[in-house]
mmCIF file of C-alpha atoms in Angstrom:
data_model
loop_
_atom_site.group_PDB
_atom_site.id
_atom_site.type_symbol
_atom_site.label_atom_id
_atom_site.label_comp_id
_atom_site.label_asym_id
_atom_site.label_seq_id
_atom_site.Cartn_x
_atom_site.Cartn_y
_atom_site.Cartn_z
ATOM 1 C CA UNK A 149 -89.594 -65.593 -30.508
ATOM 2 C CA UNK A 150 -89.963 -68.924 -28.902
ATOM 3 C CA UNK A 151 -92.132 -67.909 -26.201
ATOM 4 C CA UNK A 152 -93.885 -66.076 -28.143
ATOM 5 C CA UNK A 153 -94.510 -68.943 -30.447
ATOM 6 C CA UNK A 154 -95.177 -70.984 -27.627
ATOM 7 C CA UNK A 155 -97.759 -68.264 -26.128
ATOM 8 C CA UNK A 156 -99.272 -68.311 -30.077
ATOM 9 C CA UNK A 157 -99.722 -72.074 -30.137
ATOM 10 C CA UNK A 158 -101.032 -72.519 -26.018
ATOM 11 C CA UNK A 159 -103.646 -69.859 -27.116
ATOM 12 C CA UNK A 160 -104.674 -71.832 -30.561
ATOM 13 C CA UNK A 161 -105.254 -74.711 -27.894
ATOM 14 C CA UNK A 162 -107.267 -72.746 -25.568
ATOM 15 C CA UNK A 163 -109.554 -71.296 -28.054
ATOM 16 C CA UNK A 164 -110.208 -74.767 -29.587
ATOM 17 C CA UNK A 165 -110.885 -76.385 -26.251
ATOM 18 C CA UNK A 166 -113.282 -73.449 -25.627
ATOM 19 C CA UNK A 167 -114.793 -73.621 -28.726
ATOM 20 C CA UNK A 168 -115.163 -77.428 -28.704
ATOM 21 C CA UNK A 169 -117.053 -76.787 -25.112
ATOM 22 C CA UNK A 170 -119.418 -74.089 -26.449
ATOM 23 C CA UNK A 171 -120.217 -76.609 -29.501
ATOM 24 C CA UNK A 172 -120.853 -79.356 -27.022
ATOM 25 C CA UNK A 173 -123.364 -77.588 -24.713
ATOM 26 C CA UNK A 174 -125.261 -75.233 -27.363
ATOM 27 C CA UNK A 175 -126.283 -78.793 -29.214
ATOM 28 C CA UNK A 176 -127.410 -80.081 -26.014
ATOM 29 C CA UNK A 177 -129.207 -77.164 -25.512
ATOM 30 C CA UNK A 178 -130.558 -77.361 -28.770
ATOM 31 C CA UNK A 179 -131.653 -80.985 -28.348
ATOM 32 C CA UNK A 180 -133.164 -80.002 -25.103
ATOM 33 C CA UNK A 181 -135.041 -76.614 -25.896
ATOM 34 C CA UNK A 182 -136.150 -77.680 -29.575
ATOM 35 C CA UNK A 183 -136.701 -81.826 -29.770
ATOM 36 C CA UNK A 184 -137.213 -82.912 -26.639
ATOM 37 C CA UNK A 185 -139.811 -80.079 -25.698
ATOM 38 C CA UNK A 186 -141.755 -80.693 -29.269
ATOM 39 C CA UNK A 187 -141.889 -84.416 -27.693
ATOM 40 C CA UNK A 188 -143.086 -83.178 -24.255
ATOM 41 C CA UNK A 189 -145.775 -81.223 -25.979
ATOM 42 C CA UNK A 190 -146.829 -83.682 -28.013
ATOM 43 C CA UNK A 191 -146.868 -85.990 -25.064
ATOM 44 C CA UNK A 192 -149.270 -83.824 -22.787
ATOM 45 C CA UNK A 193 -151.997 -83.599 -25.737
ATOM 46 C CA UNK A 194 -151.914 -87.204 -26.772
ATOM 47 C CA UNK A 195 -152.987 -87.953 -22.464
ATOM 48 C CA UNK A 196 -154.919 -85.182 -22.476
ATOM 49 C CA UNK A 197 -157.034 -87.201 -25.448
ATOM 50 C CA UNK A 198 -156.853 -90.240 -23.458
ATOM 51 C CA UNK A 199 -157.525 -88.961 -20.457
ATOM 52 C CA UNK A 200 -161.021 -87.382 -21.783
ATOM 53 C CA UNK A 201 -162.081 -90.469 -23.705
ATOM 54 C CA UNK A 202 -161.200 -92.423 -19.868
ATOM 55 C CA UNK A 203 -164.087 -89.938 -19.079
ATOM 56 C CA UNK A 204 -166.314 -90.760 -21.813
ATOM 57 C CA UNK A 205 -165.563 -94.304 -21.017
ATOM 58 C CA UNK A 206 -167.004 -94.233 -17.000
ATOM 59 C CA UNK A 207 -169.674 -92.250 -18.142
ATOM 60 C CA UNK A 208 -170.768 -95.339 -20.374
ATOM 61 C CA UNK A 209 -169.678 -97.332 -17.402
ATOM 62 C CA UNK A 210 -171.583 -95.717 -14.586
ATOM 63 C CA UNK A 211 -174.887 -95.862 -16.893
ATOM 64 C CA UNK A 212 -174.902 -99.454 -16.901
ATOM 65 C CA UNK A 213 -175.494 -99.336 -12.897
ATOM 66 C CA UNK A 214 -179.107 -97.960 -13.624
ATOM 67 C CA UNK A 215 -181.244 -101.040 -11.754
ATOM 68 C CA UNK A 216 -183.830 -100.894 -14.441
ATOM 69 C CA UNK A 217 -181.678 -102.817 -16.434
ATOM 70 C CA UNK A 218 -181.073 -106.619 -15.812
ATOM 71 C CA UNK A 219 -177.313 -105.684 -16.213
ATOM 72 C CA UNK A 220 -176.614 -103.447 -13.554
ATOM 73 C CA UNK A 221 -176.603 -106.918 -11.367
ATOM 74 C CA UNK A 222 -173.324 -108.080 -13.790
ATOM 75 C CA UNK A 223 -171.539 -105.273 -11.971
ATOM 76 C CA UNK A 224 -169.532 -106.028 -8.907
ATOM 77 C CA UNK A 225 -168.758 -102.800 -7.795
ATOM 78 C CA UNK A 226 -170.049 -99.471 -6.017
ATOM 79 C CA UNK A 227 -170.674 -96.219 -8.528
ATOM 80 C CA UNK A 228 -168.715 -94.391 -6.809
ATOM 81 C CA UNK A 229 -165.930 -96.046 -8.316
ATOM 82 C CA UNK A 230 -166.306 -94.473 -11.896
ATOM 83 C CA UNK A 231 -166.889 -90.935 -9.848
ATOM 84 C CA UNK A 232 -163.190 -91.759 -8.384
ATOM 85 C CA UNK A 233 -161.726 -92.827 -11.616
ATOM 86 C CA UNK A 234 -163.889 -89.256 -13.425
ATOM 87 C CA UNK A 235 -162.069 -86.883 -10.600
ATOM 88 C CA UNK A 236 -158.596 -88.203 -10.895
ATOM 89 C CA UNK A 237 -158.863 -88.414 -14.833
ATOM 90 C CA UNK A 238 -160.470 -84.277 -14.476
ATOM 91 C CA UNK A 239 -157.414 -83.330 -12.390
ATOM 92 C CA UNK A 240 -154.964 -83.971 -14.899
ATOM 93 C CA UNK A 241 -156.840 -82.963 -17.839
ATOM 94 C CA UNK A 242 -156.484 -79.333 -16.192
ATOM 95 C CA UNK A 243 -152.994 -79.909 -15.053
ATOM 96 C CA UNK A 244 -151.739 -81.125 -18.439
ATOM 97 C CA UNK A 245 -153.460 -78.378 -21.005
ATOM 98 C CA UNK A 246 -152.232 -75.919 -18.156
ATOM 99 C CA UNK A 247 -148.694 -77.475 -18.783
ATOM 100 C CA UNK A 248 -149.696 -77.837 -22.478
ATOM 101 C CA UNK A 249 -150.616 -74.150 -23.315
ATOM 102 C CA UNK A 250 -148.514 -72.569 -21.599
ATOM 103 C CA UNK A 251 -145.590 -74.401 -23.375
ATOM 104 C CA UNK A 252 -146.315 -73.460 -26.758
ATOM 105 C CA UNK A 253 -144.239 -70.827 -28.034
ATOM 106 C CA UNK A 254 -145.851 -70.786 -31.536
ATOM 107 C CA UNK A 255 -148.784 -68.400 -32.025
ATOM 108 C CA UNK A 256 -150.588 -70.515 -34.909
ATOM 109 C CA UNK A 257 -150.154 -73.359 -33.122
ATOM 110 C CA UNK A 258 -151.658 -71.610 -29.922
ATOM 111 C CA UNK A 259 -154.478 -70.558 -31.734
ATOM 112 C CA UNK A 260 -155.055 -74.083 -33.240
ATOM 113 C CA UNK A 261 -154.897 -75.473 -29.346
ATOM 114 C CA UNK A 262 -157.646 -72.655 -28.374
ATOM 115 C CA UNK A 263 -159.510 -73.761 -31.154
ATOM 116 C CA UNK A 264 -159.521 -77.454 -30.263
ATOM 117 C CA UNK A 265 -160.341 -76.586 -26.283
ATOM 118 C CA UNK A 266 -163.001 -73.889 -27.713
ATOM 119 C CA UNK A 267 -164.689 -76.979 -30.323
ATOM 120 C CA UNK A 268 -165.003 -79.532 -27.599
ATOM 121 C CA UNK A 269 -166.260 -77.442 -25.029
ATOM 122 C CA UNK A 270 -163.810 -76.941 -22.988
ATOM 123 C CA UNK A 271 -162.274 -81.013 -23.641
ATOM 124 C CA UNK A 272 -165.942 -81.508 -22.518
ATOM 125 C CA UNK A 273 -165.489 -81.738 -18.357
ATOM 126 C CA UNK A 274 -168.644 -79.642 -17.829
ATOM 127 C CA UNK A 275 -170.647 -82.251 -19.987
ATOM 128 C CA UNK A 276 -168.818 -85.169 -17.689
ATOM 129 C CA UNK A 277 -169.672 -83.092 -14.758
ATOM 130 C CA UNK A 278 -173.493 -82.924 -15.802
ATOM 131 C CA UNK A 279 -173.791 -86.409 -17.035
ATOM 132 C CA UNK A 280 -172.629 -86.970 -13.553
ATOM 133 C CA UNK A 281 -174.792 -85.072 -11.513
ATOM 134 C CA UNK A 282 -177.867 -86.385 -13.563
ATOM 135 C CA UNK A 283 -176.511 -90.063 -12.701
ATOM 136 C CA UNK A 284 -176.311 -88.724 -8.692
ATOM 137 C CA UNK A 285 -179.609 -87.090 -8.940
ATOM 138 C CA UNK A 286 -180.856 -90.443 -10.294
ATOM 139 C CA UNK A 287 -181.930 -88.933 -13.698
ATOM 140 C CA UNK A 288 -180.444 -91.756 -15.508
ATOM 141 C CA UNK A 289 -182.369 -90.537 -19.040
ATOM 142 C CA UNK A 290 -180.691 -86.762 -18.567
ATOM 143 C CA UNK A 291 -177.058 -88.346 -18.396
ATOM 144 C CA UNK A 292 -177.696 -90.774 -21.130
ATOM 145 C CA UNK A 293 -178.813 -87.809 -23.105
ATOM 146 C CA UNK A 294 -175.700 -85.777 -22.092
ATOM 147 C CA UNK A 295 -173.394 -88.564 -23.726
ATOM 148 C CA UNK A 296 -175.526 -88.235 -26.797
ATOM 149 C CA UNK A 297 -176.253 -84.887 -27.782
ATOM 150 C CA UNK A 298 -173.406 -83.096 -25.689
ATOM 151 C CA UNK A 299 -170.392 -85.275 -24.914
ATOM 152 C CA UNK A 300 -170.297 -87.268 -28.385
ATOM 153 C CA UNK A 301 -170.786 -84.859 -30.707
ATOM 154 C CA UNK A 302 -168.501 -82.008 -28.854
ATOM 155 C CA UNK A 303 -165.696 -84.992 -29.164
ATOM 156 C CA UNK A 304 -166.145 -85.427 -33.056
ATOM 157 C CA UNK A 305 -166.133 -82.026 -33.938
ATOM 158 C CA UNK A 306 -163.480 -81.306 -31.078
ATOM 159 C CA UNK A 307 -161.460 -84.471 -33.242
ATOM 160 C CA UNK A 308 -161.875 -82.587 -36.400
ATOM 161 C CA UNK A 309 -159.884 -79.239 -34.648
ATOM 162 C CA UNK A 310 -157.454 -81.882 -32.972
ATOM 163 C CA UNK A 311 -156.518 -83.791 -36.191
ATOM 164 C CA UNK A 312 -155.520 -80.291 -37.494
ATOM 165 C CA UNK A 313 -153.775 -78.973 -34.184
ATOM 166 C CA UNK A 314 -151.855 -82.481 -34.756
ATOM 167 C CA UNK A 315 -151.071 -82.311 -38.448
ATOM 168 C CA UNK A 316 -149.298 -78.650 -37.907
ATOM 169 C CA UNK A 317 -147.686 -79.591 -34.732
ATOM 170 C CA UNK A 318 -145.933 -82.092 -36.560
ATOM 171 C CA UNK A 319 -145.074 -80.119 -39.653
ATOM 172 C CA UNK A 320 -143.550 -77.716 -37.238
ATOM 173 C CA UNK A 321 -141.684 -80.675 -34.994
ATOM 174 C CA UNK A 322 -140.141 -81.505 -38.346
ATOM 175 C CA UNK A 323 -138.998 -78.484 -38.784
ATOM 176 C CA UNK A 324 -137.765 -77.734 -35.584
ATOM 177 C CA UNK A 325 -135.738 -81.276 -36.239
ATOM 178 C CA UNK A 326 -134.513 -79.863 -39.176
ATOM 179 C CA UNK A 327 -132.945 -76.609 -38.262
ATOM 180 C CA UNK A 328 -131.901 -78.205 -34.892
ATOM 181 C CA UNK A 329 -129.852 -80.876 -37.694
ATOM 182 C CA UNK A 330 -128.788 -77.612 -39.927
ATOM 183 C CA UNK A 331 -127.512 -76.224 -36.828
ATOM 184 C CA UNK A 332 -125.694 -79.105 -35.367
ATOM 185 C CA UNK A 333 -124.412 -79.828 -39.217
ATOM 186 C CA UNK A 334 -123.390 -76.036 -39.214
ATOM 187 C CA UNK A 335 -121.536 -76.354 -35.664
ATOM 188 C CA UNK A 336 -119.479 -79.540 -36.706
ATOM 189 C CA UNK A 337 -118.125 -78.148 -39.655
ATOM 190 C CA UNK A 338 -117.143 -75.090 -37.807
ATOM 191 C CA UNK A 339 -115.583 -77.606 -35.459
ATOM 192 C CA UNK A 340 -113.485 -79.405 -38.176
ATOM 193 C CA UNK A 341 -112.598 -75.734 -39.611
ATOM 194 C CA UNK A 342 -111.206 -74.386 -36.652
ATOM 195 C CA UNK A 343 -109.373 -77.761 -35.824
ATOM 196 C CA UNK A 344 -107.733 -77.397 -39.214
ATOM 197 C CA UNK A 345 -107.275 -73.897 -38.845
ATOM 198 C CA UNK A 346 -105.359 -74.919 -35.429
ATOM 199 C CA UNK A 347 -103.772 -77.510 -37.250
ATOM 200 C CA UNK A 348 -102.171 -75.270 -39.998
ATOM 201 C CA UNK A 349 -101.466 -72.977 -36.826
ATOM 202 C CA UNK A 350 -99.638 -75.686 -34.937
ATOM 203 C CA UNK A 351 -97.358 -76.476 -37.900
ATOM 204 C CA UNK A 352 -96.761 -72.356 -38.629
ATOM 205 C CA UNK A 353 -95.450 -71.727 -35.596
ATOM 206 C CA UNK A 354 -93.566 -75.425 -35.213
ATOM 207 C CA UNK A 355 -92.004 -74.106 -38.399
ATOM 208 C CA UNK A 356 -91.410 -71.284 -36.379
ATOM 209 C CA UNK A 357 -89.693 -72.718 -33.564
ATOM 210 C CA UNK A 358 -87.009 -74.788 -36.034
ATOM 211 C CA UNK A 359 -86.170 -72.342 -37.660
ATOM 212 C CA UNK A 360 -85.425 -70.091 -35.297
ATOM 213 C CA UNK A 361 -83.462 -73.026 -33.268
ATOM 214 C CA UNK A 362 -81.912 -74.714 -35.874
ATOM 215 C CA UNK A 363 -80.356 -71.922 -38.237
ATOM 216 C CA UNK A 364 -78.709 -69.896 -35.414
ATOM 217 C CA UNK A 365 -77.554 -74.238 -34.129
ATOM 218 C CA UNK A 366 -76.349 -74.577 -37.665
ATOM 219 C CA UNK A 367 -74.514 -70.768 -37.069
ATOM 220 C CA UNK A 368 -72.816 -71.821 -34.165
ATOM 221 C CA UNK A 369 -71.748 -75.251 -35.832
ATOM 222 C CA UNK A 370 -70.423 -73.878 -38.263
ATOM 223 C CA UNK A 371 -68.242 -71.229 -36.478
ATOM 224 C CA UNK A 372 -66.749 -73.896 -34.112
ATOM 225 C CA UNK A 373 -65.861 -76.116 -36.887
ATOM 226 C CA UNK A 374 -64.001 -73.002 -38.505
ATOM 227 C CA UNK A 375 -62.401 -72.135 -35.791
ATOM 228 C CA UNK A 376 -61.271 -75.658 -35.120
ATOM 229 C CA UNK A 377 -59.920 -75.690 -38.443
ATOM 230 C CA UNK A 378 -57.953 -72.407 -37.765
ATOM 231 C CA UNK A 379 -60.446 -70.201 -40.416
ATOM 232 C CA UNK A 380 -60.887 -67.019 -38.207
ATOM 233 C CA UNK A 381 -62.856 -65.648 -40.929
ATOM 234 C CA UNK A 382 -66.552 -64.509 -41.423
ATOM 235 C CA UNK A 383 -68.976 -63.074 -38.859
ATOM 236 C CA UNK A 384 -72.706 -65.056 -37.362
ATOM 237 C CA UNK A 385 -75.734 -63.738 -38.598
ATOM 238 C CA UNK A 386 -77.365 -62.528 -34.978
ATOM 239 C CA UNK A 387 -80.972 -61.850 -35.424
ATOM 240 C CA UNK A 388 -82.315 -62.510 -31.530
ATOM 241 C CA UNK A 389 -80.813 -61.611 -28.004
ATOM 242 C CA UNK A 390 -82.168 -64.811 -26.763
ATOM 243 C CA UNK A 391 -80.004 -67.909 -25.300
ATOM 244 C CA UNK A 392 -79.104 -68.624 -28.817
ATOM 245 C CA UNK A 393 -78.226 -65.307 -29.986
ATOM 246 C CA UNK A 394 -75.730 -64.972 -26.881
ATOM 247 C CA UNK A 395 -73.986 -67.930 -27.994
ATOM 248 C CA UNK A 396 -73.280 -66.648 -31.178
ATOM 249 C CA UNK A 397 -72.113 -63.271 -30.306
ATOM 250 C CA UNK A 398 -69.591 -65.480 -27.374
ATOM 251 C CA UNK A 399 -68.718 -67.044 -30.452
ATOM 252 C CA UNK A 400 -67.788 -64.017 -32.494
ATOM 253 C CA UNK A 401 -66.393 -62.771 -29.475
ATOM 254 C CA UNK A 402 -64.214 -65.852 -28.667
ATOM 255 C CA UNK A 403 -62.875 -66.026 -32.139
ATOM 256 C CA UNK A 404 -61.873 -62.199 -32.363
ATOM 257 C CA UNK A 405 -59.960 -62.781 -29.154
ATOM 258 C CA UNK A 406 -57.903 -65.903 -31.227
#
C-alpha cells in the first residue's frame, strides 16, 4: 500500500509537471502564431504604403530636374539618384505584398488585400515605371501627366480600399487578441484546477500513508506494552504482509510462545 501510494502521488507529480509544460509552450505558441503574426502583417502593409508614397515622392523629385525650370539648378545631384532610390523602394514593394499575401490566412481579409492591389493598380509601380521612362525619354509633360491622372488618383481610390482592408484587419487582430486571452484565461484555470486537484491528491494518499503506518505502529505498541504488563490476551488486527504486518504477526507469534 505504501508503494503504491507512493507510485499514486510520483504520478500526480508527473502529470502536473507535464501539464504545466504543455500550458507553457501552447501559450507561446499562441502568442507567436496569433499576435505576433497579426503584428507582422500589419507591419508589411503599413511599409508597403510607405514604400509607394517614397515612389510618389522621387517622382515629384526627379520632375524638378527638368532644365526649363530655373529650379532644376537648386538641385545638387544627378537624376539618377531618384531612379536608385525608385528601384530599391520597387524591390521591396514586391517582396513585402509577396510576404504580405501569402500570410493571410483569412479569406475576407484576402479578398479585401486583392481589392486594395486591384484599386491602385497594382500599388501603382507600372505608373512609377512610366512616369519614369517619360522622364528618361525626356518627355517631361508625359510624366508630369502620369503623376496626375494615373499615379494620384489610383492612390486615393487605392486609400479608400486600404482604409477598409485596415479597419477589418484590426477588428479581426482584436479578435484574435481576444480568443488568444480566452484561451490563455481558459489554460490557467485549468492549471490552478489540476494543481488543486493534485493538491487534494497529495493529502489523500498522505492520509493514506499514516494511516496505514501509524494504526498497525499503534498495534504493535500496544501489544508490547501488554505483554510487558503480563496481559497475554487479545490478537493484532493484520491487514498487510508488508514490513509492518510481519511485525505484528512476530508479535502474535512471540506472545503465544509466552
Amino acid at each position: 500500500l505504501v508503494i503504491a501510494a507512493l507510485a499514486a502521488l510520483m504520478t500526480v507529480i508527473l502529470l502536473i509537471g507535464g501539464y504545466g509544460i504543455y500550458a507553457a509552450d501552447r501559450s507561446v505558441a499562441l502568442v507567436n502564431d496569433v499576435t505576433l503574426a497579426d503584428q507582422a502583417r500589419s507591419g508589411e502593409r503599413n511599409a508597403i504604403r510607405l514604400d509607394m508614397e517614397t515612389n510618389r515622392s522621387q517622382i515629384l523629385q526627379a520632375l524638378q530636374h527638368n532644365t526649363e525650370f530655373e529650379w532644376a539648378k537648386l538641385h545638387d545631384h544627378e537624376l539618377n539618384v531618384h531612379w536608385g532610390g525608385i528601384d530599391a523602394a520597387t524591390q521591396r514593394i514586391n517582396e513585402r505584398w509577396q510576404r504580405y499575401i501569402d500570410g493571410i490566412d483569412n479569406v475576407e481579409q484576402k479578398n479585401l488585400a486583392q481589392d486594395w492591389y486591384r484599386t491602385s493598380d497594382g500599388l501603382g509601380l507600372a505608373h512609377i515605371a512610366a512616369a519614369v521612362a517619360a522622364i528618361k525619354n525626356d518627355n517631361w509633360d508625359d510624366a508630369e501627366l502620369v503623376l496626375i491622372k494615373k499615379i494620384n488618383p489610383t492612390y486615393r481610390t487605392g486609400d479608400v480600399a486600404l482604409a477598409a482592408l485596415k479597419k477589418f484587419s484590426d477588428g479581426h487582430t482584436q479578435a484574435n487578441r481576444d480568443a488568444v486571452q480566452d484561451n490563455l484565461s481558459t489554460m490557467r484555470y485549468t492549471t490552478i484546477a489540476v494543481l488543486m486537484l493534485g493538491a487534494a491528491l497529495a493529502l489523500a494518499v498522505g492520509y493514506l500513508l499514516i494511516k496505514a503506518i501509524a494504526e498497525p505502529l499503534q498495534q504493535a505498541m500496544t501489544i508490547a506494552e501488554r505483554v510487558a504488563a503480563g496481559d497475554l490476551r487479545g490478537e493484532a488486527t493484520i491487514h498487510s504482509s508488508n514490513e509492518i504486518g510481519t511485525l505484528l504477526t512476530a508479535l502474535d507469534t512471540m506472545k503465544g510462545n509466552l
